[in-house]
mmCIF file of C-alpha atoms in Angstrom:
data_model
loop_
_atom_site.group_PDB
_atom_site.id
_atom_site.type_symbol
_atom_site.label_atom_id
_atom_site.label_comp_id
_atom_site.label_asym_id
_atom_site.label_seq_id
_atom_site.Cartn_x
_atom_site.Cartn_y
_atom_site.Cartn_z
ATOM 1 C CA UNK A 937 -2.180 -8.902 -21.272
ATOM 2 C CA UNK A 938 -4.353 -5.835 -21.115
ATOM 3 C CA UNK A 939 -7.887 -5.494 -21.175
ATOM 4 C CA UNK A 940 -8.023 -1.340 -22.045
ATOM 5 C CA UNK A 941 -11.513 0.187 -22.548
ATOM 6 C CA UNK A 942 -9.834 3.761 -23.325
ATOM 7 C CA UNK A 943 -8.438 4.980 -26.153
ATOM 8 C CA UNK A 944 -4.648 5.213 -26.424
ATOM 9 C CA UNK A 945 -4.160 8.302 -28.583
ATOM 10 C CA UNK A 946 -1.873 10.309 -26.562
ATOM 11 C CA UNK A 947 -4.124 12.572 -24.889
ATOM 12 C CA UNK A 948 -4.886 12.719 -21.219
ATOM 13 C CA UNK A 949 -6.730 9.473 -20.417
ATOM 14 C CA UNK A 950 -9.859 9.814 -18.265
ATOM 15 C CA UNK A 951 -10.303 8.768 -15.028
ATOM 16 C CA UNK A 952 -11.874 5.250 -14.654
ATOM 17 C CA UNK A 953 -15.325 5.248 -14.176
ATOM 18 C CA UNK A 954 -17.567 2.559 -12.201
ATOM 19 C CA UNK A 955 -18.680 0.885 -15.706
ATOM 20 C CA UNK A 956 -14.748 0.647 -16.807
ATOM 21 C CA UNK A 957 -14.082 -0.625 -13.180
ATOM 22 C CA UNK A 958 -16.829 -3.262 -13.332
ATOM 23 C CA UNK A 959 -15.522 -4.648 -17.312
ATOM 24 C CA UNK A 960 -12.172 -4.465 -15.365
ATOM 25 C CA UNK A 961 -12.729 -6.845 -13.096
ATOM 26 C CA UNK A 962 -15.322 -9.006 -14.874
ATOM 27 C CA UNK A 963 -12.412 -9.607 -17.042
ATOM 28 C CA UNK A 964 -10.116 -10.475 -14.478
ATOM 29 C CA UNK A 965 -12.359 -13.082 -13.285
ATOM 30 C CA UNK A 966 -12.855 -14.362 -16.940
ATOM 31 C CA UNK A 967 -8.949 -14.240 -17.686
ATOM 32 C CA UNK A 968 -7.256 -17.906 -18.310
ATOM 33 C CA UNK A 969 -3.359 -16.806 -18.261
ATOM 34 C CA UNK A 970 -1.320 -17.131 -15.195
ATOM 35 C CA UNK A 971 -1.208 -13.436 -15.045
ATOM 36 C CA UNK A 972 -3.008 -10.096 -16.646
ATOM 37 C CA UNK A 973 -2.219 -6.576 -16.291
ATOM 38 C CA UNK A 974 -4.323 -3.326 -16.523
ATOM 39 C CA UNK A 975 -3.386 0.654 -16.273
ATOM 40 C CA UNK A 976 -6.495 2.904 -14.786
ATOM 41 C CA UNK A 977 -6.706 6.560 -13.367
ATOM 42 C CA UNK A 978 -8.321 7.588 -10.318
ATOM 43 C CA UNK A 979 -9.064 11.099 -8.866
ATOM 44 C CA UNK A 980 -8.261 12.466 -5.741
ATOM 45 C CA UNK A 981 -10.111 11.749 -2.622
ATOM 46 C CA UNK A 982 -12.116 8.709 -4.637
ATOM 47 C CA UNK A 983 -12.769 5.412 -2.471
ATOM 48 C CA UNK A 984 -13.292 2.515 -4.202
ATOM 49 C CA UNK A 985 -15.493 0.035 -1.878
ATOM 50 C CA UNK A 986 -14.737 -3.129 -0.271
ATOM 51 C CA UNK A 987 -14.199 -6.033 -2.701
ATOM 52 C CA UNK A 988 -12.217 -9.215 -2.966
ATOM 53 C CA UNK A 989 -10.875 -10.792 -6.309
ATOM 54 C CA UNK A 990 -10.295 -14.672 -7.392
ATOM 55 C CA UNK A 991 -6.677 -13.453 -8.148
ATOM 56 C CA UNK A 992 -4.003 -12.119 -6.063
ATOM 57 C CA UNK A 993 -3.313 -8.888 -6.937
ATOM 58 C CA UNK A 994 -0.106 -6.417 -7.405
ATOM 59 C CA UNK A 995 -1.090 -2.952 -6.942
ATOM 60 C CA UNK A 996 1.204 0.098 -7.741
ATOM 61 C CA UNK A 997 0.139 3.182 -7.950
ATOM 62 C CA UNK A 998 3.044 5.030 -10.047
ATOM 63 C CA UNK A 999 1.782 8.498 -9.573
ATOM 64 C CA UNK A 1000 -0.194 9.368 -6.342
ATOM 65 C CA UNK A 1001 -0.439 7.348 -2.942
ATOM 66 C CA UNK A 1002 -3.214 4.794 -1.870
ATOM 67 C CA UNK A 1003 -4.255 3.447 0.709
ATOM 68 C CA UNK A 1004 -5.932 0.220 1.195
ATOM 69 C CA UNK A 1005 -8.001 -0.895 4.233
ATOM 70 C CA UNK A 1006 -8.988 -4.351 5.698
ATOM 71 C CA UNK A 1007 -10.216 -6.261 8.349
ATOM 72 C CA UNK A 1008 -6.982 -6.642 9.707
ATOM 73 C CA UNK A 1009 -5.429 -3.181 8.837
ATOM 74 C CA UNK A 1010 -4.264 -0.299 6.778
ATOM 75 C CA UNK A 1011 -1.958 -0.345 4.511
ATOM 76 C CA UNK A 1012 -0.232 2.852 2.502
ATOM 77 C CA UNK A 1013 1.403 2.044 -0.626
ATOM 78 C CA UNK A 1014 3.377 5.068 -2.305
ATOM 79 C CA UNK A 1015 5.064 5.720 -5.353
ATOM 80 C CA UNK A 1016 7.598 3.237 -6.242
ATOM 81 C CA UNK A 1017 6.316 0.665 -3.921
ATOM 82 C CA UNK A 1018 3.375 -1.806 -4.340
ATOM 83 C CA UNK A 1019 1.004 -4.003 -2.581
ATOM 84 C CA UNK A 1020 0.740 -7.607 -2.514
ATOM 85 C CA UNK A 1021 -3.217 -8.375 -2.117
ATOM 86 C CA UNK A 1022 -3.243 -12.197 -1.733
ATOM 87 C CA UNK A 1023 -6.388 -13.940 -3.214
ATOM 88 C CA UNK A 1024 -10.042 -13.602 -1.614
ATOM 89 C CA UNK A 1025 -8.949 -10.876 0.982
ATOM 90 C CA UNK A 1026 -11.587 -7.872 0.990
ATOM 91 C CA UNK A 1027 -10.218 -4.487 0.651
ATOM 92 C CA UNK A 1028 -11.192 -1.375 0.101
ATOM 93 C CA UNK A 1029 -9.284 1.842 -1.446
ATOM 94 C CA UNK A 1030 -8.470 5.150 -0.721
ATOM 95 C CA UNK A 1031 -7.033 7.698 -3.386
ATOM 96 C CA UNK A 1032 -4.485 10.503 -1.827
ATOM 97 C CA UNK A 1033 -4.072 12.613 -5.125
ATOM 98 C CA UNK A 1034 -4.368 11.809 -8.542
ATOM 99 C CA UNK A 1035 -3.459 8.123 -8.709
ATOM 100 C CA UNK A 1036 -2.239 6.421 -11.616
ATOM 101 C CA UNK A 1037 -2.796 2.831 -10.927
ATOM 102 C CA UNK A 1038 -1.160 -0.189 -12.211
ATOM 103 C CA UNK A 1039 -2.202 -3.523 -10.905
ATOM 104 C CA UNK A 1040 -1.133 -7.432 -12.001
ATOM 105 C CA UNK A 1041 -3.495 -10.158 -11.297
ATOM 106 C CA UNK A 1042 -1.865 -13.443 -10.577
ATOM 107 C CA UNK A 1043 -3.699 -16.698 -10.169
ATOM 108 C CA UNK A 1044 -3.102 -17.769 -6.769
ATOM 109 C CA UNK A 1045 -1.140 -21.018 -8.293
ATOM 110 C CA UNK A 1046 0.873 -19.498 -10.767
ATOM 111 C CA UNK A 1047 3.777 -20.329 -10.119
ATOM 112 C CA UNK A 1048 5.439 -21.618 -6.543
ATOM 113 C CA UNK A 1049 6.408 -19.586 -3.382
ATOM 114 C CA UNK A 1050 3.613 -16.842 -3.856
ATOM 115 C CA UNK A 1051 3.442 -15.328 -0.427
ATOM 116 C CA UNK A 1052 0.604 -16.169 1.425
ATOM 117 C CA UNK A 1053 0.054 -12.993 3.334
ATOM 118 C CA UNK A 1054 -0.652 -9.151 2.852
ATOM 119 C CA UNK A 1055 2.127 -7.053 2.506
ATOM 120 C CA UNK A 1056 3.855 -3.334 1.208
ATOM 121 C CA UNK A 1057 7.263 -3.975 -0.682
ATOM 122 C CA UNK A 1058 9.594 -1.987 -2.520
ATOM 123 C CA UNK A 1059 10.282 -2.199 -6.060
ATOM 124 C CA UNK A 1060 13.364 -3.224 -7.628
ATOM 125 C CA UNK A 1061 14.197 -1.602 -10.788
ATOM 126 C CA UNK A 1062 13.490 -4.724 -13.217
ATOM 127 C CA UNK A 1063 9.954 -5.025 -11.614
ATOM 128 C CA UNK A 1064 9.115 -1.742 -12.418
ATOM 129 C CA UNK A 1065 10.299 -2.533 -15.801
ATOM 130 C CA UNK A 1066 8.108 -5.517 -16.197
ATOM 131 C CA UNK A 1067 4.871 -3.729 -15.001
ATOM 132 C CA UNK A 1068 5.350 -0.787 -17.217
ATOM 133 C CA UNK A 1069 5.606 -3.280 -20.224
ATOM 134 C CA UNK A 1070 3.133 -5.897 -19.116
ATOM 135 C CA UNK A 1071 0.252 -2.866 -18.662
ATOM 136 C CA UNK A 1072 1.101 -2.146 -22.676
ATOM 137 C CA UNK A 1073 0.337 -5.225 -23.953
ATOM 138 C CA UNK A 1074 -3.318 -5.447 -25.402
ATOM 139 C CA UNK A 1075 -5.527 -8.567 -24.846
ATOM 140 C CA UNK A 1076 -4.850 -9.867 -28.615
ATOM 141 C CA UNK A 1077 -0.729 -10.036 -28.016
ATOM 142 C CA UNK A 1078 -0.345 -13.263 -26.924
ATOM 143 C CA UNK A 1079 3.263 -13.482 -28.368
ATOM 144 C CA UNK A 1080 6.193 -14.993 -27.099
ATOM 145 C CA UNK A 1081 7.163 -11.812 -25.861
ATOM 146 C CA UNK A 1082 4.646 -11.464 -23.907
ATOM 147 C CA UNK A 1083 4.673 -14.280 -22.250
ATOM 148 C CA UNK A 1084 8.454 -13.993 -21.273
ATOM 149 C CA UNK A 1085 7.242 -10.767 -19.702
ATOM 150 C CA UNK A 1086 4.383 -11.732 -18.065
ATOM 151 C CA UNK A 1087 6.665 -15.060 -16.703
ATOM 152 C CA UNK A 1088 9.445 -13.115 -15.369
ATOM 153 C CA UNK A 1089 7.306 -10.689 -13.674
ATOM 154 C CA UNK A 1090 5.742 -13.773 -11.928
ATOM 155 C CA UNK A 1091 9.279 -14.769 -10.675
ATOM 156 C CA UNK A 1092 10.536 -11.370 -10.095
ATOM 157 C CA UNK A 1093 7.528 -10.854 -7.476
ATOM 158 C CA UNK A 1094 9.661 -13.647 -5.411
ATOM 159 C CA UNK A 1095 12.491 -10.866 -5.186
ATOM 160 C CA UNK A 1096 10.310 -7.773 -3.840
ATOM 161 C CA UNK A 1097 11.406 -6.429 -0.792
ATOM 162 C CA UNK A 1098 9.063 -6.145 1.983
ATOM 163 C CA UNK A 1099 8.404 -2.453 3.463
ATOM 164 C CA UNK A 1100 7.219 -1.650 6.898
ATOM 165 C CA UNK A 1101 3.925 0.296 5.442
ATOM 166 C CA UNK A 1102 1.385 -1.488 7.091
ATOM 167 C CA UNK A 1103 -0.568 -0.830 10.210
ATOM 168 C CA UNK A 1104 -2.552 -3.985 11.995
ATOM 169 C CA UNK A 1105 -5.431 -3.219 13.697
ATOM 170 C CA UNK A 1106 -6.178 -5.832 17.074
ATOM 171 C CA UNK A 1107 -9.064 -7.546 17.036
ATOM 172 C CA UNK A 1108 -9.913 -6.684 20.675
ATOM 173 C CA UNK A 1109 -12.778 -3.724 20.182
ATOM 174 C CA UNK A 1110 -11.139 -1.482 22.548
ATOM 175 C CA UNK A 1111 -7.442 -1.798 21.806
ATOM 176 C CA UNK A 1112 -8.630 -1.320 17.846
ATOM 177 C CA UNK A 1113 -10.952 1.835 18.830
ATOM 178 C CA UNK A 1114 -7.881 3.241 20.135
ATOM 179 C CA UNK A 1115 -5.614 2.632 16.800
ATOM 180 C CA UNK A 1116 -8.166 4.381 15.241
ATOM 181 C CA UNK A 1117 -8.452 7.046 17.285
ATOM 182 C CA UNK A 1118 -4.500 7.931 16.962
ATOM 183 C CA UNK A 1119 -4.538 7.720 13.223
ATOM 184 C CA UNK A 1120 -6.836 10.588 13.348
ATOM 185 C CA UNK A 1121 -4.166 12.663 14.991
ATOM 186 C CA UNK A 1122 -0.753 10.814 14.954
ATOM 187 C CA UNK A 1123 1.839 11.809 17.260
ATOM 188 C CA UNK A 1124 5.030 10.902 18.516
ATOM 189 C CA UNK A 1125 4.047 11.724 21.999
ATOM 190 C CA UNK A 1126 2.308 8.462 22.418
ATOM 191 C CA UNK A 1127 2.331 7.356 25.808
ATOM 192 C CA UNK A 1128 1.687 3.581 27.204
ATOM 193 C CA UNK A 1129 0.308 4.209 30.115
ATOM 194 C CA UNK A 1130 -2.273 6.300 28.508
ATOM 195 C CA UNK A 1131 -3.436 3.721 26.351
ATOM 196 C CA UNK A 1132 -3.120 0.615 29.101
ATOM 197 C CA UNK A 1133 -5.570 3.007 31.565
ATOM 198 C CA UNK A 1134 -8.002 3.716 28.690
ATOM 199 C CA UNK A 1135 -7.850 0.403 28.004
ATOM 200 C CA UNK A 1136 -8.662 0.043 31.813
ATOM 201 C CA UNK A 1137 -5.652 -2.835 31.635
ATOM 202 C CA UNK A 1138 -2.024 -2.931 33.464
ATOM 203 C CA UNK A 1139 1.041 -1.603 31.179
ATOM 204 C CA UNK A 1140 2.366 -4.793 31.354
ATOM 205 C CA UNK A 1141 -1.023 -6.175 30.833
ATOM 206 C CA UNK A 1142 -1.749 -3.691 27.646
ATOM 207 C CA UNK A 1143 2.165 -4.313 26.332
ATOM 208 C CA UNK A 1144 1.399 -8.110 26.031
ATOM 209 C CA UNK A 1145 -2.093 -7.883 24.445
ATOM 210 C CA UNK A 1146 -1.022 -5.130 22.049
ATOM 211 C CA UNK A 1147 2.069 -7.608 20.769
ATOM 212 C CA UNK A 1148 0.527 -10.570 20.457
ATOM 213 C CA UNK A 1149 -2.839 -8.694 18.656
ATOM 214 C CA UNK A 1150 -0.633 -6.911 15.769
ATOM 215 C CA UNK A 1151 2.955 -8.431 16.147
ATOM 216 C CA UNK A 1152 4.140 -5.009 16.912
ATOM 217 C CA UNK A 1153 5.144 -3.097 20.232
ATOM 218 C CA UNK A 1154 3.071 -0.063 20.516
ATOM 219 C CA UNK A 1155 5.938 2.436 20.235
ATOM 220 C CA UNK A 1156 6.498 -0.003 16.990
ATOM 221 C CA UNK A 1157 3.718 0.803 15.543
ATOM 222 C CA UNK A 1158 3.267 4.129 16.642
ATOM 223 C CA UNK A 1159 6.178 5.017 14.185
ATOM 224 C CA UNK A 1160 4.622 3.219 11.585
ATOM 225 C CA UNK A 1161 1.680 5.586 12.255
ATOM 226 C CA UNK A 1162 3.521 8.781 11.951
ATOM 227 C CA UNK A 1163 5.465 7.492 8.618
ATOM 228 C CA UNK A 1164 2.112 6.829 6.935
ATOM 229 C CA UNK A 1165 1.091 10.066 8.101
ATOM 230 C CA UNK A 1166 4.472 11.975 6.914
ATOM 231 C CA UNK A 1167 4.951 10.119 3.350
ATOM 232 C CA UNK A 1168 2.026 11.653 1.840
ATOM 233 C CA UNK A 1169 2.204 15.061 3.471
ATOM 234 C CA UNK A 1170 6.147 15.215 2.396
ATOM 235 C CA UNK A 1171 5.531 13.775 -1.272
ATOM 236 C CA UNK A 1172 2.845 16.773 -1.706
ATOM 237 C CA UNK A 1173 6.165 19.359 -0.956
ATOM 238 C CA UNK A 1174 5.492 20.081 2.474
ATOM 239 C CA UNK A 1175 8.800 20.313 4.527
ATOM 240 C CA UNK A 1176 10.445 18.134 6.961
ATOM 241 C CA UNK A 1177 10.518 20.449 9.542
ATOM 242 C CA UNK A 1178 6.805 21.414 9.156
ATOM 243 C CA UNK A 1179 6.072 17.965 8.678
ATOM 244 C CA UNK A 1180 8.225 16.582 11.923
ATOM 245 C CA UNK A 1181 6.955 19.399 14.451
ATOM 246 C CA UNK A 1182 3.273 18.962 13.298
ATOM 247 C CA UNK A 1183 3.678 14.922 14.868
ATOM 248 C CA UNK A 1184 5.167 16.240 17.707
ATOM 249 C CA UNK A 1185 8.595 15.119 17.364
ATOM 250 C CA UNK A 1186 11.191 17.123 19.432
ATOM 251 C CA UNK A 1187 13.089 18.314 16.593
ATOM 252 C CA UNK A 1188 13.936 17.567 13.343
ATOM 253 C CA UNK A 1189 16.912 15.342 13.238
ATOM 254 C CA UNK A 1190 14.651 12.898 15.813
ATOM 255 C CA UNK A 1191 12.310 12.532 13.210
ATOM 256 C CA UNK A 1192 14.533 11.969 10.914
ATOM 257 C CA UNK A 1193 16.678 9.071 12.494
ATOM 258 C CA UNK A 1194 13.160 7.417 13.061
ATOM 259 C CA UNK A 1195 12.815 8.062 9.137
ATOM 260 C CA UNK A 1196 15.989 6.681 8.257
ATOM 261 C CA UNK A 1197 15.891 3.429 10.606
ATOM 262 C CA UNK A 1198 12.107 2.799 9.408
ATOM 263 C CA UNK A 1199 12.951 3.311 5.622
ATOM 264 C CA UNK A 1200 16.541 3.004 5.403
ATOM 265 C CA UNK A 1201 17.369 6.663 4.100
ATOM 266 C CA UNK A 1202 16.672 10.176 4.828
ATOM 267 C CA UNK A 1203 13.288 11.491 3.926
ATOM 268 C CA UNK A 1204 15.070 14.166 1.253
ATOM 269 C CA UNK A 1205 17.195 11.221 -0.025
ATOM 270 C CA UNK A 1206 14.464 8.817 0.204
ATOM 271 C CA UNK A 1207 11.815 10.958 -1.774
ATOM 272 C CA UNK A 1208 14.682 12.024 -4.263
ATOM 273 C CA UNK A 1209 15.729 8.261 -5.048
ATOM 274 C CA UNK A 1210 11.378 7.844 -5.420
ATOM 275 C CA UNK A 1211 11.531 10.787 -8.308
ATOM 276 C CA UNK A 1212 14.423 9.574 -9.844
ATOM 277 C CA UNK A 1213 13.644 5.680 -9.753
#
Protein backbone atom coordinates (compact mmCIF):
# COMPACT_ATOMS: atom_id res chain seq x y z
CA UNK A 1 0.00 0.00 0.00
CA UNK A 2 1.17 3.37 -1.19
CA UNK A 3 0.49 6.63 0.06
CA UNK A 4 1.80 8.80 -3.34
CA UNK A 5 1.35 12.62 -3.21
CA UNK A 6 2.86 12.92 -6.93
CA UNK A 7 1.41 12.44 -9.95
CA UNK A 8 2.15 9.26 -11.90
CA UNK A 9 1.99 10.44 -15.51
CA UNK A 10 5.19 9.31 -16.84
CA UNK A 11 7.21 12.28 -16.59
CA UNK A 12 10.19 12.82 -14.37
CA UNK A 13 8.83 12.82 -10.80
CA UNK A 14 10.10 15.61 -8.53
CA UNK A 15 12.19 15.32 -5.82
CA UNK A 16 10.40 14.97 -2.41
CA UNK A 17 10.02 17.96 -0.66
CA UNK A 18 9.84 18.51 3.32
CA UNK A 19 5.82 18.86 3.10
CA UNK A 20 5.66 15.37 0.97
CA UNK A 21 8.22 13.98 3.57
CA UNK A 22 6.16 15.11 6.58
CA UNK A 23 2.43 13.50 4.85
CA UNK A 24 4.91 10.57 4.33
CA UNK A 25 5.50 9.78 7.51
CA UNK A 26 2.35 11.09 9.22
CA UNK A 27 0.89 8.37 7.22
CA UNK A 28 3.12 5.81 8.25
CA UNK A 29 2.32 6.45 11.74
CA UNK A 30 -1.49 6.46 10.89
CA UNK A 31 -1.18 3.14 8.71
CA UNK A 32 -3.14 -0.08 10.28
CA UNK A 33 -1.67 -2.95 7.84
CA UNK A 34 1.19 -5.05 8.86
CA UNK A 35 3.18 -3.37 6.23
CA UNK A 36 3.10 -0.10 3.73
CA UNK A 37 5.32 0.90 1.05
CA UNK A 38 6.27 4.32 -0.51
CA UNK A 39 8.67 5.42 -3.64
CA UNK A 40 10.34 9.14 -3.11
CA UNK A 41 13.30 11.02 -4.88
CA UNK A 42 16.00 12.77 -3.27
CA UNK A 43 18.79 15.04 -4.69
CA UNK A 44 22.27 14.84 -4.32
CA UNK A 45 24.11 15.94 -1.31
CA UNK A 46 20.46 16.33 0.65
CA UNK A 47 20.49 15.19 4.48
CA UNK A 48 17.48 14.33 5.85
CA UNK A 49 17.70 14.93 9.85
CA UNK A 50 17.64 12.66 12.68
CA UNK A 51 14.28 10.91 13.21
CA UNK A 52 12.92 7.65 14.51
CA UNK A 53 9.64 5.89 13.24
CA UNK A 54 6.93 3.57 15.20
CA UNK A 55 7.72 1.04 12.35
CA UNK A 56 10.73 -0.76 11.37
CA UNK A 57 11.76 0.24 8.27
CA UNK A 58 13.32 -1.34 4.85
CA UNK A 59 15.21 1.17 3.03
CA UNK A 60 16.57 0.69 -0.59
CA UNK A 61 17.69 3.12 -2.46
CA UNK A 62 17.51 1.59 -6.18
CA UNK A 63 19.35 4.34 -7.88
CA UNK A 64 22.04 6.32 -5.90
CA UNK A 65 23.83 5.38 -2.49
CA UNK A 66 22.83 6.51 1.13
CA UNK A 67 24.09 6.63 3.95
CA UNK A 68 22.52 6.51 7.26
CA UNK A 69 24.04 7.62 10.61
CA UNK A 70 23.33 6.73 14.32
CA UNK A 71 24.32 6.74 17.67
CA UNK A 72 26.00 3.66 17.28
CA UNK A 73 27.34 4.02 13.65
CA UNK A 74 27.31 4.51 9.95
CA UNK A 75 25.91 2.59 7.76
CA UNK A 76 26.20 2.74 3.62
CA UNK A 77 23.55 1.08 1.79
CA UNK A 78 24.09 0.91 -2.15
CA UNK A 79 22.24 -0.09 -5.00
CA UNK A 80 20.83 -3.46 -4.79
CA UNK A 81 21.21 -3.70 -1.12
CA UNK A 82 18.97 -2.31 1.70
CA UNK A 83 18.81 -1.39 5.26
CA UNK A 84 17.02 -2.91 8.00
CA UNK A 85 16.08 0.15 10.48
CA UNK A 86 14.49 -1.69 13.45
CA UNK A 87 11.68 0.29 15.26
CA UNK A 88 12.36 3.56 17.46
CA UNK A 89 16.14 3.79 16.44
CA UNK A 90 17.05 7.55 15.42
CA UNK A 91 18.75 8.01 12.21
CA UNK A 92 19.62 10.39 10.09
CA UNK A 93 20.36 10.36 6.11
CA UNK A 94 22.79 11.21 3.77
CA UNK A 95 22.15 11.33 -0.14
CA UNK A 96 25.43 10.38 -2.41
CA UNK A 97 23.80 11.22 -5.90
CA UNK A 98 20.48 11.26 -7.05
CA UNK A 99 18.71 8.70 -4.88
CA UNK A 100 15.70 6.96 -5.76
CA UNK A 101 14.36 5.67 -2.56
CA UNK A 102 12.16 2.85 -1.79
CA UNK A 103 11.36 2.08 1.77
CA UNK A 104 8.73 -0.69 3.53
CA UNK A 105 7.44 0.02 6.89
CA UNK A 106 6.77 -3.03 8.95
CA UNK A 107 5.08 -3.03 12.30
CA UNK A 108 7.53 -4.25 14.66
CA UNK A 109 5.08 -7.45 15.33
CA UNK A 110 4.22 -8.35 12.02
CA UNK A 111 5.00 -11.32 11.72
CA UNK A 112 7.73 -13.58 13.87
CA UNK A 113 11.61 -13.61 13.71
CA UNK A 114 11.95 -9.82 12.68
CA UNK A 115 15.53 -9.12 13.53
CA UNK A 116 16.03 -7.14 16.37
CA UNK A 117 19.08 -5.22 15.35
CA UNK A 118 20.43 -2.72 12.63
CA UNK A 119 21.81 -4.12 9.73
CA UNK A 120 22.96 -3.76 5.60
CA UNK A 121 21.83 -6.95 3.57
CA UNK A 122 21.80 -7.92 0.13
CA UNK A 123 18.88 -8.44 -1.94
CA UNK A 124 17.76 -11.55 -3.38
CA UNK A 125 16.10 -11.32 -6.63
CA UNK A 126 12.36 -12.09 -5.39
CA UNK A 127 12.75 -9.23 -2.78
CA UNK A 128 13.52 -6.87 -5.22
CA UNK A 129 10.56 -8.11 -7.00
CA UNK A 130 8.25 -7.62 -4.12
CA UNK A 131 9.42 -3.99 -3.36
CA UNK A 132 9.13 -2.86 -6.89
CA UNK A 133 5.43 -4.14 -6.84
CA UNK A 134 4.50 -3.30 -3.29
CA UNK A 135 5.74 0.66 -3.98
CA UNK A 136 2.92 0.48 -7.04
CA UNK A 137 0.15 -0.28 -5.19
CA UNK A 138 -2.00 2.88 -4.24
CA UNK A 139 -3.58 3.27 -0.74
CA UNK A 140 -7.23 2.25 -2.14
CA UNK A 141 -5.89 -1.46 -3.48
CA UNK A 142 -6.49 -3.42 -0.72
CA UNK A 143 -7.00 -6.60 -2.91
CA UNK A 144 -6.03 -9.96 -2.39
CA UNK A 145 -3.19 -9.33 -4.43
CA UNK A 146 -1.94 -7.06 -2.53
CA UNK A 147 -1.95 -8.54 0.38
CA UNK A 148 -0.14 -11.75 -0.92
CA UNK A 149 2.51 -9.22 -1.87
CA UNK A 150 2.76 -7.27 0.95
CA UNK A 151 2.76 -10.95 3.10
CA UNK A 152 5.47 -12.50 1.22
CA UNK A 153 7.61 -9.55 1.32
CA UNK A 154 7.19 -9.77 5.17
CA UNK A 155 8.54 -13.41 5.04
CA UNK A 156 11.00 -12.89 2.36
CA UNK A 157 12.77 -10.15 4.71
CA UNK A 158 13.59 -13.47 6.93
CA UNK A 159 15.80 -14.61 3.83
CA UNK A 160 17.98 -11.28 3.27
CA UNK A 161 21.45 -11.75 3.49
CA UNK A 162 23.39 -9.71 5.80
CA UNK A 163 26.31 -7.43 4.23
CA UNK A 164 29.32 -6.18 6.03
CA UNK A 165 28.33 -2.29 5.26
CA UNK A 166 28.25 -1.02 8.54
CA UNK A 167 30.75 0.84 10.60
CA UNK A 168 30.23 0.96 14.70
CA UNK A 169 31.39 3.75 16.32
CA UNK A 170 32.75 2.96 20.36
CA UNK A 171 31.22 4.66 22.81
CA UNK A 172 34.50 5.62 24.54
CA UNK A 173 34.92 9.58 23.38
CA UNK A 174 38.39 9.11 22.34
CA UNK A 175 38.44 5.77 20.57
CA UNK A 176 35.09 7.25 18.58
CA UNK A 177 36.96 10.75 17.85
CA UNK A 178 39.45 8.68 16.22
CA UNK A 179 36.86 6.58 13.87
CA UNK A 180 35.85 9.74 12.86
CA UNK A 181 38.82 11.17 12.18
CA UNK A 182 39.88 8.16 9.66
CA UNK A 183 36.64 8.29 7.80
CA UNK A 184 37.65 11.68 6.79
CA UNK A 185 40.66 10.26 5.04
CA UNK A 186 40.48 6.39 4.88
CA UNK A 187 43.49 4.49 4.30
CA UNK A 188 44.81 1.19 4.25
CA UNK A 189 47.91 2.27 5.98
CA UNK A 190 46.25 2.19 9.31
CA UNK A 191 48.55 1.45 11.94
CA UNK A 192 47.69 0.11 15.69
CA UNK A 193 50.13 1.47 17.42
CA UNK A 194 49.25 4.82 16.15
CA UNK A 195 45.89 4.70 17.34
CA UNK A 196 46.72 2.78 20.93
CA UNK A 197 49.43 5.95 21.61
CA UNK A 198 46.82 8.57 20.58
CA UNK A 199 44.63 6.87 22.53
CA UNK A 200 47.46 7.20 25.21
CA UNK A 201 46.56 3.19 25.88
CA UNK A 202 48.86 -0.12 25.38
CA UNK A 203 48.30 -2.04 21.86
CA UNK A 204 47.16 -4.75 23.68
CA UNK A 205 45.27 -2.43 25.86
CA UNK A 206 43.67 -0.43 22.65
CA UNK A 207 43.14 -4.08 20.69
CA UNK A 208 40.83 -5.23 23.59
CA UNK A 209 38.83 -1.99 24.08
CA UNK A 210 38.43 -1.46 20.33
CA UNK A 211 36.82 -5.30 20.08
CA UNK A 212 34.74 -5.37 22.71
CA UNK A 213 33.41 -1.42 21.84
CA UNK A 214 32.37 -2.34 18.03
CA UNK A 215 32.74 -6.22 17.78
CA UNK A 216 35.35 -5.64 15.22
CA UNK A 217 39.31 -5.77 15.22
CA UNK A 218 40.59 -2.51 14.08
CA UNK A 219 42.24 -3.79 10.89
CA UNK A 220 38.43 -5.29 10.64
CA UNK A 221 37.00 -2.39 10.48
CA UNK A 222 39.47 -0.45 8.87
CA UNK A 223 38.51 -2.43 5.64
CA UNK A 224 35.09 -1.80 6.20
CA UNK A 225 36.16 1.88 6.12
CA UNK A 226 37.91 1.83 2.86
CA UNK A 227 34.92 -0.32 1.14
CA UNK A 228 32.42 2.38 2.15
CA UNK A 229 34.78 4.78 0.90
CA UNK A 230 35.50 2.81 -2.58
CA UNK A 231 31.70 1.68 -3.39
CA UNK A 232 30.54 5.06 -4.05
CA UNK A 233 33.64 6.47 -5.70
CA UNK A 234 33.70 3.15 -8.09
CA UNK A 235 29.77 3.19 -8.78
CA UNK A 236 30.30 7.01 -10.02
CA UNK A 237 32.96 5.32 -12.91
CA UNK A 238 36.04 6.07 -11.27
CA UNK A 239 38.62 3.19 -11.75
CA UNK A 240 39.94 0.57 -9.57
CA UNK A 241 43.28 1.49 -9.86
CA UNK A 242 42.60 5.22 -9.17
CA UNK A 243 40.31 4.22 -6.63
CA UNK A 244 42.83 1.50 -4.80
CA UNK A 245 46.06 3.84 -4.90
CA UNK A 246 44.05 6.90 -3.63
CA UNK A 247 43.45 4.51 -0.04
CA UNK A 248 46.82 3.70 -0.09
CA UNK A 249 46.74 0.18 -0.95
CA UNK A 250 50.06 -1.23 -2.39
CA UNK A 251 48.70 -2.16 -5.60
CA UNK A 252 45.80 -3.09 -7.20
CA UNK A 253 45.27 -6.76 -6.94
CA UNK A 254 45.70 -6.10 -2.80
CA UNK A 255 42.81 -4.10 -2.94
CA UNK A 256 41.11 -6.19 -4.75
CA UNK A 257 41.47 -9.55 -2.73
CA UNK A 258 40.34 -7.31 0.29
CA UNK A 259 37.29 -6.49 -2.16
CA UNK A 260 36.58 -9.88 -3.01
CA UNK A 261 36.91 -11.49 0.65
CA UNK A 262 34.74 -8.43 2.08
CA UNK A 263 32.01 -8.72 -0.71
CA UNK A 264 32.49 -11.99 -2.15
CA UNK A 265 33.40 -10.88 -5.85
CA UNK A 266 35.60 -8.61 -7.69
CA UNK A 267 34.74 -4.97 -7.66
CA UNK A 268 34.23 -5.09 -11.81
CA UNK A 269 32.17 -8.30 -11.30
CA UNK A 270 30.55 -7.09 -8.27
CA UNK A 271 29.37 -3.64 -9.74
CA UNK A 272 28.46 -5.50 -13.10
CA UNK A 273 26.16 -8.19 -11.27
CA UNK A 274 24.66 -4.57 -9.29
CA UNK A 275 23.74 -3.13 -13.05
CA UNK A 276 22.50 -6.16 -14.26
CA UNK A 277 20.47 -7.37 -11.07
Amino acid sequence: MTFDPIDRTGAERPVETADHRALRLAAVEAAVEPAVAYSHFYDDDEHVAEHEHGRAQLLHPSVGVVTVTTRAGRWMVPPGHALWIPAGVRHAVDTIGRVDMHSVYVLPDAISGLPAHLHVTGLTPLMRSLIAEAVRLRPEAATPRAGYILGALLHEILHLPQRPLGLPFPSQRRLAQLCREFLVQPTAHLKIDHWADAAGMSRRSFTRLFRSETGLSLTAWRQQACLMAALPRLAAGETVTAVALDLGYDSVPAFTTMFCRVMGAPPKTYLRAQATA
